[in-house]
């Protein structure tokens, strides 16, 4: 059995198999057709939650049903007679339709590094950063599953000496290694989701690569934030790890100073001990630790709804770039190359600051005994 995909994991996904889309879990190097399994074994829940389209009905069913389905799967699949389909015979699909997509900026190390790179003579963190999880709304329609090629974006860049903006393919194409949180249970408009309610709404997590064109971003982002420098593509793993599979990986976050406002305050903000790897063309270039984040997933959820904005099934929110305190823990090339000024070397001897056409970026992660589904993409020229 492939390491990290045992009965303690069971990530959900949707795969194409013999002309049909199936709701499945991954077990080792196989998948199990859940509707087929339910049809042959009288499950203790309404099997309609497994009927599709995609994972949405299961995601919307809520934590009570999620727990029953997971226990049933663990008991049923412990008996190896369940029918399996080799992973090699299926094609993973987008597992759910992304409703709204929000991306945060929750790593103190990342935000500090970016501040130092872009504003070297000023305080790295802006005054709001330690009081609220900074975020922006991204483009749901361009969230794509792992393996989807990423066409190099084009756009405006900072003006040269003649004062006119440059235009063309991005010359500073970057990645951001992140964790994505997948919302299952909706909320009511006007009613904030409390800080204690993460597990009542969030179905699971996925690895996320927030592809970023730094040159387009640098020219456009003032004063309203990221726009076309981000919206051309965001890749996620097609395997959604249930929150329950990460229960043993919960850890307290490093600490928050000053104490946040009441709606963001808990006795001990919790994150997860998830260790990522960023790989370019087979070379590991960084190992970002999710446990080093400043803001917790529960705090991000509470903040994005505190104004009364409601959640929908399929909402996705990203952690923001995960960067640890060390140089080899930085989750973006912007930081690894310190603003494009310090090239780093791949295993084949070539150097990079930002991505070249043909480069393949893979983000992998483990959490204790489980391995998250990887997210990969290759840059194609414009
Ligand atoms: Ca991001």
Short mmCIF file of C-alpha atoms and ligand atoms in Angstrom, two decimals:
data_model
loop_
_atom_site.label_atom_id
_atom_site.label_comp_id
_atom_site.label_asym_id
_atom_site.label_seq_id
_atom_site.Cartn_x
_atom_site.Cartn_y
_atom_site.Cartn_z
CA UNK A 1 0.00 0.00 0.00
CA UNK A 2 1.32 3.39 -0.97
CA UNK A 3 2.61 5.14 2.15
CA UNK A 4 0.38 7.76 3.70
CA UNK A 5 -2.93 6.64 2.18
CA UNK A 6 -4.05 4.10 4.77
CA UNK A 7 -7.33 3.69 6.63
CA UNK A 8 -6.38 6.59 8.90
CA UNK A 9 -6.47 8.96 5.92
CA UNK A 10 -9.11 8.13 3.25
CA UNK A 11 -9.12 11.40 1.29
CA UNK A 12 -12.18 12.03 -0.86
CA UNK A 13 -12.11 12.75 -4.56
CA UNK A 14 -13.94 12.46 -7.86
CA UNK A 15 -12.47 10.42 -10.71
CA UNK A 16 -13.43 9.65 -14.27
CA UNK A 17 -13.61 5.90 -14.87
CA UNK A 18 -15.00 4.20 -17.98
CA UNK A 19 -16.91 7.30 -19.01
CA UNK A 20 -18.47 8.01 -15.61
CA UNK A 21 -17.55 10.32 -12.76
CA UNK A 22 -17.31 8.44 -9.46
CA UNK A 23 -17.17 9.76 -5.88
CA UNK A 24 -14.30 7.84 -4.33
CA UNK A 25 -11.85 7.59 -1.48
CA UNK A 26 -8.21 6.82 -2.10
CA UNK A 27 -6.73 3.81 -0.29
CA UNK A 28 -3.10 3.13 -1.12
CA UNK A 29 -2.72 3.02 -4.90
CA UNK A 30 -6.41 2.26 -5.43
CA UNK A 31 -9.71 4.09 -5.27
CA UNK A 32 -13.04 2.81 -4.01
CA UNK A 33 -16.30 3.73 -5.74
CA UNK A 34 -18.40 4.88 -2.78
CA UNK A 35 -21.83 4.73 -4.41
CA UNK A 36 -21.01 1.20 -5.55
CA UNK A 37 -19.84 0.22 -2.09
CA UNK A 38 -22.95 1.71 -0.49
CA UNK A 39 -25.21 -0.14 -2.93
CA UNK A 40 -23.76 -3.47 -1.85
CA UNK A 41 -23.58 -3.01 1.91
CA UNK A 42 -26.60 -1.22 3.48
CA UNK A 43 -24.78 1.86 4.87
CA UNK A 44 -25.91 3.57 8.10
CA UNK A 45 -26.61 6.87 6.28
CA UNK A 46 -28.56 8.13 3.27
CA UNK A 47 -26.51 6.97 0.26
CA UNK A 48 -27.76 9.99 -1.70
CA UNK A 49 -24.85 11.93 -0.15
CA UNK A 50 -22.51 9.86 -2.35
CA UNK A 51 -24.46 10.27 -5.57
CA UNK A 52 -22.79 13.50 -6.74
CA UNK A 53 -22.46 15.77 -8.54
CA UNK A 54 -18.98 15.76 -7.10
CA UNK A 55 -18.48 15.87 -3.36
CA UNK A 56 -21.05 18.66 -2.82
CA UNK A 57 -23.88 16.57 -1.29
CA UNK A 58 -21.48 14.91 1.15
CA UNK A 59 -19.79 18.23 1.93
CA UNK A 60 -23.16 19.86 2.68
CA UNK A 61 -24.34 16.97 4.90
CA UNK A 62 -22.32 18.16 7.90
CA UNK A 63 -20.03 16.75 10.56
CA UNK A 64 -22.52 14.19 11.92
CA UNK A 65 -22.81 12.48 8.54
CA UNK A 66 -19.08 12.91 7.82
CA UNK A 67 -18.26 10.98 11.01
CA UNK A 68 -20.73 8.19 10.23
CA UNK A 69 -19.48 7.82 6.65
CA UNK A 70 -15.85 7.78 7.80
CA UNK A 71 -16.47 5.12 10.49
CA UNK A 72 -18.42 3.02 8.00
CA UNK A 73 -15.60 3.30 5.46
CA UNK A 74 -12.91 2.40 7.98
CA UNK A 75 -14.89 -0.67 9.12
CA UNK A 76 -15.92 -1.76 5.64
CA UNK A 77 -12.55 -1.25 4.00
CA UNK A 78 -10.66 -3.04 6.79
CA UNK A 79 -12.11 -6.14 5.12
CA UNK A 80 -10.09 -6.28 1.91
CA UNK A 81 -12.90 -7.79 -0.15
CA UNK A 82 -14.22 -4.34 -1.12
CA UNK A 83 -13.93 -3.74 -4.85
CA UNK A 84 -11.00 -1.49 -5.77
CA UNK A 85 -10.00 0.34 -8.91
CA UNK A 86 -6.29 0.98 -9.51
CA UNK A 87 -5.40 4.66 -9.39
CA UNK A 88 -3.66 4.22 -12.72
CA UNK A 89 -7.01 3.45 -14.39
CA UNK A 90 -8.79 6.63 -13.32
CA UNK A 91 -8.42 10.32 -14.00
CA UNK A 92 -8.88 12.64 -11.01
CA UNK A 93 -11.34 15.48 -11.63
CA UNK A 94 -12.08 18.74 -9.87
CA UNK A 95 -13.72 17.27 -6.72
CA UNK A 96 -16.24 20.08 -6.16
CA UNK A 97 -17.34 23.28 -7.83
CA UNK A 98 -15.53 26.13 -6.09
CA UNK A 99 -18.13 28.65 -4.87
CA UNK A 100 -16.17 31.61 -3.49
CA UNK A 101 -12.39 31.62 -3.21
CA UNK A 102 -10.62 33.68 -0.55
CA UNK A 103 -6.89 33.78 0.06
CA UNK A 104 -5.31 34.88 3.32
CA UNK A 105 -1.81 36.03 4.29
CA UNK A 106 -1.45 34.24 7.62
CA UNK A 107 2.29 33.52 7.88
CA UNK A 108 4.24 36.02 9.96
CA UNK A 109 7.49 34.95 8.30
CA UNK A 110 6.05 35.35 4.80
CA UNK A 111 4.43 38.72 5.50
CA UNK A 112 7.65 39.96 7.14
CA UNK A 113 9.82 38.76 4.25
CA UNK A 114 7.53 40.38 1.66
CA UNK A 115 7.56 43.62 3.65
CA UNK A 116 11.36 43.63 3.80
CA UNK A 117 11.66 42.91 0.06
CA UNK A 118 9.14 45.53 -1.10
CA UNK A 119 9.60 48.18 1.60
CA UNK A 120 13.20 47.74 2.81
CA UNK A 121 13.29 51.03 4.73
CA UNK A 122 9.97 50.64 6.55
CA UNK A 123 8.46 48.46 9.25
CA UNK A 124 7.91 45.08 7.49
CA UNK A 125 4.41 44.50 8.87
CA UNK A 126 1.61 46.98 8.18
CA UNK A 127 -0.32 48.19 11.28
CA UNK A 128 -3.34 45.90 10.71
CA UNK A 129 -1.42 42.63 10.30
CA UNK A 130 -1.35 41.42 13.93
CA UNK A 131 -4.99 42.44 14.50
CA UNK A 132 -6.74 40.61 11.67
CA UNK A 133 -6.02 37.85 9.15
CA UNK A 134 -5.45 39.91 5.98
CA UNK A 135 -7.11 38.40 2.90
CA UNK A 136 -8.63 39.10 -0.51
CA UNK A 137 -11.25 37.53 -2.76
CA UNK A 138 -9.77 35.52 -5.62
CA UNK A 139 -11.20 33.98 -8.78
CA UNK A 140 -13.14 30.75 -8.15
CA UNK A 141 -13.50 29.91 -11.84
CA UNK A 142 -9.77 29.44 -12.39
CA UNK A 143 -9.16 27.05 -9.50
CA UNK A 144 -7.98 23.92 -11.31
CA UNK A 145 -6.99 20.40 -10.29
CA UNK A 146 -3.40 19.20 -10.07
CA UNK A 147 -1.92 18.40 -13.46
CA UNK A 148 -3.65 21.22 -15.32
CA UNK A 149 -1.01 23.11 -17.37
CA UNK A 150 -0.54 26.77 -16.45
CA UNK A 151 -0.16 29.13 -19.40
CA UNK A 152 2.27 31.91 -18.58
CA UNK A 153 0.12 34.99 -17.92
CA UNK A 154 0.62 38.25 -19.72
CA UNK A 155 -0.16 41.76 -18.59
CA UNK A 156 1.06 45.21 -17.71
CA UNK A 157 4.26 45.74 -15.81
CA UNK A 158 5.83 48.78 -14.17
CA UNK A 159 6.68 51.61 -16.60
CA UNK A 160 10.20 52.01 -17.84
CA UNK A 161 12.00 55.36 -18.27
CA UNK A 162 9.49 56.52 -20.92
CA UNK A 163 6.66 56.33 -18.40
CA UNK A 164 4.55 53.87 -20.39
CA UNK A 165 3.76 50.48 -18.83
CA UNK A 166 5.51 47.50 -20.35
CA UNK A 167 3.27 44.70 -21.65
CA UNK A 168 3.92 41.04 -22.31
CA UNK A 169 4.33 37.61 -20.72
CA UNK A 170 5.18 37.75 -17.03
CA UNK A 171 8.92 37.71 -16.35
CA UNK A 172 8.45 36.94 -12.65
CA UNK A 173 6.15 33.92 -12.48
CA UNK A 174 6.05 32.50 -8.97
CA UNK A 175 4.32 29.98 -6.74
CA UNK A 176 2.85 30.17 -3.26
CA UNK A 177 2.75 26.95 -1.23
CA UNK A 178 -0.46 26.97 0.77
CA UNK A 179 -3.06 24.86 2.50
CA UNK A 180 -6.64 25.23 1.23
CA UNK A 181 -9.69 24.79 3.47
CA UNK A 182 -12.85 23.42 1.86
CA UNK A 183 -16.18 24.60 3.29
CA UNK A 184 -19.00 22.06 3.34
CA UNK A 185 -21.78 23.45 5.50
CA UNK A 186 -23.21 26.85 4.52
CA UNK A 187 -24.01 29.65 6.95
CA UNK A 188 -26.76 32.25 7.07
CA UNK A 189 -26.15 35.74 5.70
CA UNK A 190 -25.99 38.22 8.57
CA UNK A 191 -24.86 35.62 11.11
CA UNK A 192 -21.11 35.45 11.79
CA UNK A 193 -19.55 32.00 12.18
CA UNK A 194 -18.02 31.80 15.66
CA UNK A 195 -14.38 31.02 16.29
CA UNK A 196 -15.40 27.66 17.80
CA UNK A 197 -17.21 26.45 14.65
CA UNK A 198 -14.41 25.35 12.30
CA UNK A 199 -15.35 21.66 12.43
CA UNK A 200 -19.04 22.49 11.94
CA UNK A 201 -18.34 24.00 8.52
CA UNK A 202 -14.98 22.88 7.12
CA UNK A 203 -15.07 19.51 5.35
CA UNK A 204 -11.37 19.08 4.72
CA UNK A 205 -8.08 20.43 3.43
CA UNK A 206 -6.14 20.32 0.19
CA UNK A 207 -2.73 21.48 -0.94
CA UNK A 208 -2.96 24.70 -2.93
CA UNK A 209 -0.56 26.54 -5.24
CA UNK A 210 -1.43 30.21 -5.65
CA UNK A 211 0.46 30.91 -8.90
CA UNK A 212 1.52 34.57 -8.82
CA UNK A 213 2.96 36.91 -11.48
CA UNK A 214 5.03 39.24 -9.31
CA UNK A 215 5.67 41.85 -12.01
CA UNK A 216 1.97 42.16 -12.91
CA UNK A 217 1.08 42.16 -9.19
CA UNK A 218 3.64 44.84 -8.28
CA UNK A 219 2.21 47.34 -10.79
CA UNK A 220 -1.51 46.69 -10.27
CA UNK A 221 -1.97 45.98 -6.57
CA UNK A 222 -2.16 49.49 -5.08
CA UNK A 223 -4.65 50.32 -3.61
CA UNK A 224 -7.10 47.40 -4.02
CA UNK A 225 -4.84 44.36 -3.74
CA UNK A 226 -4.12 41.33 -5.94
CA UNK A 227 -6.06 41.06 -9.21
CA UNK A 228 -4.70 39.79 -12.55
CA UNK A 229 -1.34 38.84 -11.04
CA UNK A 230 -3.15 35.99 -9.26
CA UNK A 231 -6.42 35.23 -11.04
CA UNK A 232 -5.05 33.35 -14.08
CA UNK A 233 -4.73 30.05 -12.16
CA UNK A 234 -4.84 28.49 -8.71
CA UNK A 235 -4.09 24.76 -8.49
CA UNK A 236 -5.36 22.37 -5.83
CA UNK A 237 -4.86 18.69 -5.12
CA UNK A 238 -7.91 16.69 -6.23
CA UNK A 239 -7.73 14.74 -2.93
CA UNK A 240 -9.58 16.35 -0.01
CA UNK A 241 -8.22 15.17 3.34
CA UNK A 242 -11.04 15.08 5.92
CA UNK A 243 -10.48 17.29 8.96
CA UNK A 244 -10.92 14.14 11.09
CA UNK A 245 -7.80 12.60 9.52
CA UNK A 246 -5.76 15.55 10.84
CA UNK A 247 -7.07 15.35 14.42
CA UNK A 248 -3.81 13.81 15.71
CA UNK A 249 -1.79 16.51 13.92
CA UNK A 250 -3.42 19.46 15.70
CA UNK A 251 -0.84 21.67 17.41
CA UNK A 252 -0.92 25.03 19.17
CA UNK A 253 0.25 27.89 16.97
CA UNK A 254 3.40 29.80 18.00
CA UNK A 255 1.45 32.55 19.79
CA UNK A 256 -0.18 35.91 19.11
CA UNK A 257 0.91 39.32 20.40
CA UNK A 258 -1.05 41.48 20.95
CA UNK A 259 -4.10 39.45 21.89
CA UNK A 260 -6.67 39.72 19.09
CA UNK A 261 -10.20 41.06 19.51
CA UNK A 262 -12.81 38.85 21.20
CA UNK A 263 -14.28 37.32 18.02
CA UNK A 264 -10.80 36.05 17.07
CA UNK A 265 -9.74 34.95 20.54
CA UNK A 266 -9.40 31.37 21.78
CA UNK A 267 -7.44 29.97 24.69
CA UNK A 268 -4.93 28.38 22.36
CA UNK A 269 -5.17 28.94 18.56
CA UNK A 270 -4.65 25.58 16.87
CA UNK A 271 -3.01 24.76 13.60
CA UNK A 272 -1.69 21.52 12.18
CA UNK A 273 1.74 19.88 12.11
CA UNK A 274 1.81 19.55 8.33
CA UNK A 275 5.21 19.57 6.66
CA UNK A 276 5.30 20.69 3.04
CA UNK A 277 7.88 20.28 0.31
CA UNK A 278 8.19 22.51 -2.74
CA UNK A 279 9.74 20.68 -5.66
CA UNK A 280 10.85 22.19 -9.00
CA UNK A 281 11.66 19.70 -11.75
CA UNK A 282 12.41 17.07 -9.10
CA UNK A 283 14.59 19.29 -6.88
CA UNK A 284 13.31 20.01 -3.38
CA UNK A 285 13.79 23.78 -2.98
CA UNK A 286 11.93 24.39 0.27
CA UNK A 287 10.28 22.66 3.24
CA UNK A 288 7.65 25.03 4.69
CA UNK A 289 6.15 24.04 8.07
CA UNK A 290 2.41 24.76 8.42
CA UNK A 291 2.79 24.68 12.24
CA UNK A 292 4.65 28.01 12.04
CA UNK A 293 1.58 29.99 10.89
CA UNK A 294 0.36 32.98 12.92
CA UNK A 295 -3.40 32.91 12.24
CA UNK A 296 -5.38 29.66 12.64
CA UNK A 297 -7.94 28.26 10.19
CA UNK A 298 -10.70 28.87 12.77
CA UNK A 299 -9.65 32.51 13.08
CA UNK A 300 -9.65 32.96 9.30
CA UNK A 301 -13.17 31.46 9.10
CA UNK A 302 -14.45 33.68 11.90
CA UNK A 303 -12.90 36.76 10.31
CA UNK A 304 -14.26 36.16 6.80
CA UNK A 305 -17.81 35.95 8.18
CA UNK A 306 -17.70 38.50 11.02
CA UNK A 307 -19.28 41.17 8.81
CA UNK A 308 -22.24 38.90 8.07
CA UNK A 309 -20.94 37.43 4.80
CA UNK A 310 -22.30 33.90 4.45
CA UNK A 311 -20.59 30.65 3.51
CA UNK A 312 -21.64 28.40 0.66
CA UNK A 313 -20.90 24.74 0.06
CA UNK A 314 -17.75 24.73 -2.04
CA UNK A 315 -16.19 27.87 -0.62
CA UNK A 316 -12.42 27.56 -0.56
CA UNK A 317 -10.04 29.62 1.53
CA UNK A 318 -6.26 29.52 1.36
CA UNK A 319 -3.87 29.95 4.26
CA UNK A 320 -1.58 32.27 2.39
CA UNK A 321 2.01 31.37 1.59
CA UNK A 322 3.47 29.11 4.24
CA UNK A 323 6.99 30.23 5.17
CA UNK A 324 8.94 29.11 8.20
CA UNK A 325 11.66 31.13 9.91
CA UNK A 326 14.55 29.51 8.03
CA UNK A 327 15.76 30.31 4.54
CA UNK A 328 15.01 26.78 3.27
CA UNK A 329 11.44 26.99 4.64
CA UNK A 330 10.25 29.81 2.39
CA UNK A 331 7.09 29.00 0.44
CA UNK A 332 7.55 31.34 -2.54
CA UNK A 333 10.30 31.99 -5.07
CA UNK A 334 9.97 35.70 -4.29
CA UNK A 335 11.40 34.89 -0.88
CA UNK A 336 13.76 32.08 -1.96
CA UNK A 337 15.39 34.45 -4.51
CA UNK A 338 14.89 37.52 -2.26
CA UNK A 339 13.01 39.57 -4.78
CA UNK A 340 14.68 37.94 -7.79
CA UNK A 341 18.16 39.07 -6.68
CA UNK A 342 19.58 35.82 -5.29
CA UNK A 343 19.29 32.89 -7.74
CA UNK A 344 19.06 29.41 -6.23
CA UNK A 345 20.33 26.18 -7.78
CA UNK A 346 18.39 23.08 -8.80
CA UNK A 347 19.81 19.54 -8.69
CA UNK A 348 20.68 19.67 -12.42
CA UNK A 349 22.94 22.67 -11.81
CA UNK A 350 20.62 25.20 -13.43
CA UNK A 351 19.59 28.28 -11.49
CA UNK A 352 16.25 30.01 -10.97
CA UNK A 353 14.86 33.18 -9.60
CA UNK A 354 11.35 32.79 -11.05
CA UNK A 355 9.82 30.00 -13.16
CA UNK A 356 10.87 29.19 -16.71
CA UNK A 357 8.59 27.74 -19.40
CA UNK A 358 8.49 23.97 -19.02
CA UNK A 359 9.17 24.02 -15.28
CA UNK A 360 7.08 21.61 -13.23
CA UNK A 361 6.25 22.60 -9.66
CA UNK A 362 5.04 19.96 -7.21
CA UNK A 363 3.90 20.64 -3.67
CA UNK A 364 3.78 17.63 -1.35
CA UNK A 365 3.03 17.32 2.35
CA UNK A 366 2.84 14.88 5.21
CA UNK A 367 1.04 15.07 8.54
CA UNK A 368 2.24 12.28 10.83
CA UNK A 369 1.37 9.01 9.13
CA UNK A 370 -0.68 10.57 6.33
CA UNK A 371 0.46 12.01 3.01
CA UNK A 372 -1.68 14.74 1.51
CA UNK A 373 -2.48 14.48 -2.17
CA UNK A 374 0.11 16.45 -4.12
CA UNK A 375 -0.56 19.45 -6.32
CA UNK A 376 1.45 19.85 -9.51
CA UNK A 377 1.51 22.11 -12.53
CA UNK A 378 3.76 22.77 -15.51
CA UNK A 379 4.32 26.18 -17.09
CA UNK A 380 3.52 26.38 -20.78
CA UNK A 381 4.71 29.30 -22.91
CA UNK A 382 2.42 32.01 -24.15
CA1 LIG B 1 -1.50 33.53 -1.71
#
